[in-house]
PDB file of C-alpha atoms in Angstrom:
ATOM      1  CA  MET A   1       0.000   0.000   0.000  1.00  0.00           C
ATOM      2  CA  VAL A   2       1.354   3.392  -0.989  1.00  0.00           C
ATOM      3  CA  ARG A   3       0.894   6.155   1.535  1.00  0.00           C
ATOM      4  CA  LEU A   4       0.104   9.557   0.071  1.00  0.00           C
ATOM      5  CA  PRO A   5       2.267  12.489   1.130  1.00  0.00           C
ATOM      6  CA  LEU A   6       0.845  14.587   3.937  1.00  0.00           C
ATOM      7  CA  THR A   7      -0.642  17.951   3.125  1.00  0.00           C
ATOM      8  CA  PRO A   8       0.906  21.048   4.685  1.00  0.00           C
ATOM      9  CA  ALA A   9      -2.221  21.356   6.862  1.00  0.00           C
ATOM     10  CA  GLU A  10      -1.753  17.795   8.166  1.00  0.00           C
ATOM     11  CA  VAL A  11       1.904  18.459   8.946  1.00  0.00           C
ATOM     12  CA  GLU A  12       1.019  21.674  10.778  1.00  0.00           C
ATOM     13  CA  ARG A  13      -1.763  19.948  12.736  1.00  0.00           C
ATOM     14  CA  GLY A  14       0.708  17.209  13.731  1.00  0.00           C
ATOM     15  CA  GLN A  15       3.150  19.834  14.976  1.00  0.00           C
ATOM     16  CA  ARG A  16       0.412  21.501  17.029  1.00  0.00           C
ATOM     17  CA  LEU A  17      -0.561  18.113  18.475  1.00  0.00           C
ATOM     18  CA  GLY A  18       3.035  17.383  19.457  1.00  0.00           C
ATOM     19  CA  ALA A  19       3.410  20.785  21.102  1.00  0.00           C
ATOM     20  CA  LEU A  20       0.165  20.295  23.034  1.00  0.00           C
ATOM     21  CA  LEU A  21       1.244  16.887  24.314  1.00  0.00           C
ATOM     22  CA  ARG A  22       4.677  18.186  25.343  1.00  0.00           C
ATOM     23  CA  ARG A  23       3.101  21.058  27.282  1.00  0.00           C
ATOM     24  CA  ALA A  24       0.550  18.769  28.937  1.00  0.00           C
ATOM     25  CA  ARG A  25       3.267  16.288  29.909  1.00  0.00           C
ATOM     26  CA  GLY A  26       5.203  19.047  31.655  1.00  0.00           C
ATOM     27  CA  GLU A  27       7.956  17.690  33.865  1.00  0.00           C
ATOM     28  CA  ARG A  28       6.681  14.106  33.759  1.00  0.00           C
ATOM     29  CA  SER A  29       8.967  11.721  31.953  1.00  0.00           C
ATOM     30  CA  MET A  30       8.166  10.622  28.449  1.00  0.00           C
ATOM     31  CA  LEU A  31       8.804   7.023  29.509  1.00  0.00           C
ATOM     32  CA  ASP A  32       6.235   7.157  32.321  1.00  0.00           C
ATOM     33  CA  ILE A  33       3.553   8.703  30.107  1.00  0.00           C
ATOM     34  CA  ALA A  34       4.214   6.247  27.286  1.00  0.00           C
ATOM     35  CA  LEU A  35       4.082   3.226  29.579  1.00  0.00           C
ATOM     36  CA  ASP A  36       0.906   4.455  31.291  1.00  0.00           C
ATOM     37  CA  ALA A  37      -0.689   5.005  27.862  1.00  0.00           C
ATOM     38  CA  ARG A  38       0.546   1.600  26.667  1.00  0.00           C
ATOM     39  CA  VAL A  39       2.445   3.033  23.709  1.00  0.00           C
ATOM     40  CA  SER A  40       6.139   2.829  23.038  1.00  0.00           C
ATOM     41  CA  PRO A  41       8.304   5.742  24.187  1.00  0.00           C
ATOM     42  CA  GLU A  42       9.526   5.987  20.594  1.00  0.00           C
ATOM     43  CA  THR A  43       5.955   6.456  19.368  1.00  0.00           C
ATOM     44  CA  LEU A  44       5.334   9.216  21.905  1.00  0.00           C
ATOM     45  CA  ARG A  45       8.635  10.872  20.988  1.00  0.00           C
ATOM     46  CA  LYS A  46       7.749  10.826  17.286  1.00  0.00           C
ATOM     47  CA  ILE A  47       4.290  12.272  17.944  1.00  0.00           C
ATOM     48  CA  GLU A  48       5.653  15.002  20.227  1.00  0.00           C
ATOM     49  CA  SER A  49       8.302  15.933  17.668  1.00  0.00           C
ATOM     50  CA  GLY A  50       5.777  16.061  14.829  1.00  0.00           C
ATOM     51  CA  ARG A  51       7.426  13.196  12.933  1.00  0.00           C
ATOM     52  CA  VAL A  52       4.158  11.253  13.104  1.00  0.00           C
ATOM     53  CA  ALA A  53       1.673  13.887  11.987  1.00  0.00           C
ATOM     54  CA  THR A  54      -1.353  11.586  11.772  1.00  0.00           C
ATOM     55  CA  PRO A  55      -1.166   9.117  14.658  1.00  0.00           C
ATOM     56  CA  ALA A  56      -3.880   6.521  15.136  1.00  0.00           C
ATOM     57  CA  PHE A  57      -6.924   7.658  17.080  1.00  0.00           C
ATOM     58  CA  PRO A  58      -6.584   5.010  19.839  1.00  0.00           C
ATOM     59  CA  THR A  59      -2.989   6.132  20.398  1.00  0.00           C
ATOM     60  CA  ILE A  60      -3.980   9.764  20.869  1.00  0.00           C
ATOM     61  CA  ALA A  61      -6.965   8.769  23.008  1.00  0.00           C
ATOM     62  CA  ALA A  62      -4.722   6.756  25.335  1.00  0.00           C
ATOM     63  CA  ILE A  63      -2.099   9.501  25.637  1.00  0.00           C
ATOM     64  CA  ALA A  64      -4.729  12.198  26.176  1.00  0.00           C
ATOM     65  CA  ASP A  65      -6.352  10.101  28.894  1.00  0.00           C
ATOM     66  CA  VAL A  66      -3.052   9.692  30.757  1.00  0.00           C
ATOM     67  CA  LEU A  67      -2.380  13.431  30.456  1.00  0.00           C
ATOM     68  CA  GLY A  68      -5.876  14.347  31.646  1.00  0.00           C
ATOM     69  CA  LEU A  69      -6.860  15.968  28.349  1.00  0.00           C
ATOM     70  CA  SER A  70     -10.306  15.582  26.837  1.00  0.00           C
ATOM     71  CA  LEU A  71     -10.352  14.602  23.181  1.00  0.00           C
ATOM     72  CA  ASP A  72     -12.681  17.528  22.500  1.00  0.00           C
ATOM     73  CA  ALA A  73     -10.132  19.939  23.942  1.00  0.00           C
ATOM     74  CA  VAL A  74      -7.297  18.308  21.986  1.00  0.00           C
ATOM     75  CA  TRP A  75      -9.225  18.549  18.732  1.00  0.00           C
ATOM     76  CA  ALA A  76     -10.261  22.146  19.408  1.00  0.00           C
ATOM     77  CA  GLU A  77      -6.690  23.171  20.039  1.00  0.00           C
ATOM     78  CA  ILE A  78      -5.027  21.435  17.105  1.00  0.00           C
ATOM     79  CA  SER A  79      -7.726  22.448  14.609  1.00  0.00           C
ATOM     80  CA  ARG A  80      -7.349  26.209  15.011  1.00  0.00           C
ATOM     81  CA  PRO A  81      -4.077  27.402  13.463  1.00  0.00           C
ATOM     82  CA  GLU A  82      -5.235  31.016  13.424  1.00  0.00           C
ATOM     83  CA  HIS A  83      -5.191  31.071  17.229  1.00  0.00           C
ATOM     84  CA  GLY A  84      -1.662  29.683  17.456  1.00  0.00           C
ATOM     85  CA  VAL A  85      -0.334  26.698  19.297  1.00  0.00           C
ATOM     86  CA  GLY A  86      -1.489  26.555  22.868  1.00  0.00           C
ATOM     87  CA  SER A  87      -4.737  28.478  22.762  1.00  0.00           C
ATOM     88  CA  THR A  88      -8.323  27.806  21.855  1.00  0.00           C
ATOM     89  CA  SER A  89     -11.020  30.209  20.755  1.00  0.00           C
ATOM     90  CA  SER A  90     -11.637  31.203  24.374  1.00  0.00           C
ATOM     91  CA  GLY A  91      -7.978  32.074  24.844  1.00  0.00           C
ATOM     92  CA  HIS A  92      -7.398  29.239  27.300  1.00  0.00           C
ATOM     93  CA  SER A  93      -5.198  26.259  26.674  1.00  0.00           C
ATOM     94  CA  ALA A  94      -6.802  22.822  26.376  1.00  0.00           C
ATOM     95  CA  ARG A  95      -5.204  21.867  29.706  1.00  0.00           C
ATOM     96  CA  GLU A  96      -6.793  24.914  31.399  1.00  0.00           C
ATOM     97  CA  GLN A  97     -10.182  24.054  29.908  1.00  0.00           C
ATOM     98  CA  VAL A  98      -9.961  20.484  31.170  1.00  0.00           C
ATOM     99  CA  THR A  99      -9.001  21.504  34.688  1.00  0.00           C
ATOM    100  CA  SER A 100     -11.341  24.476  35.081  1.00  0.00           C
TER     101      SER A 100
END
């Protein structure tokens, strides 16, 4: 099966996703988060670095759950490039929306 090249929008969305996950992880180790989410540390590293721009939904769901992020908040944040990485339409980060 031949995989089509990613569009610039997909690449940008993957970079926003990686930045969101890195911020949400904070000082916690990548290894601990990956093991708790039942994904390999290499997979988490690739997602956080933007090298895997379109990770599988169950992978993101598991990581988001471990980080305490709702999938709605994740989607809202990564789908709005005009608001920049780290903010949603309300001006609050996805992490702030989840915890408030």
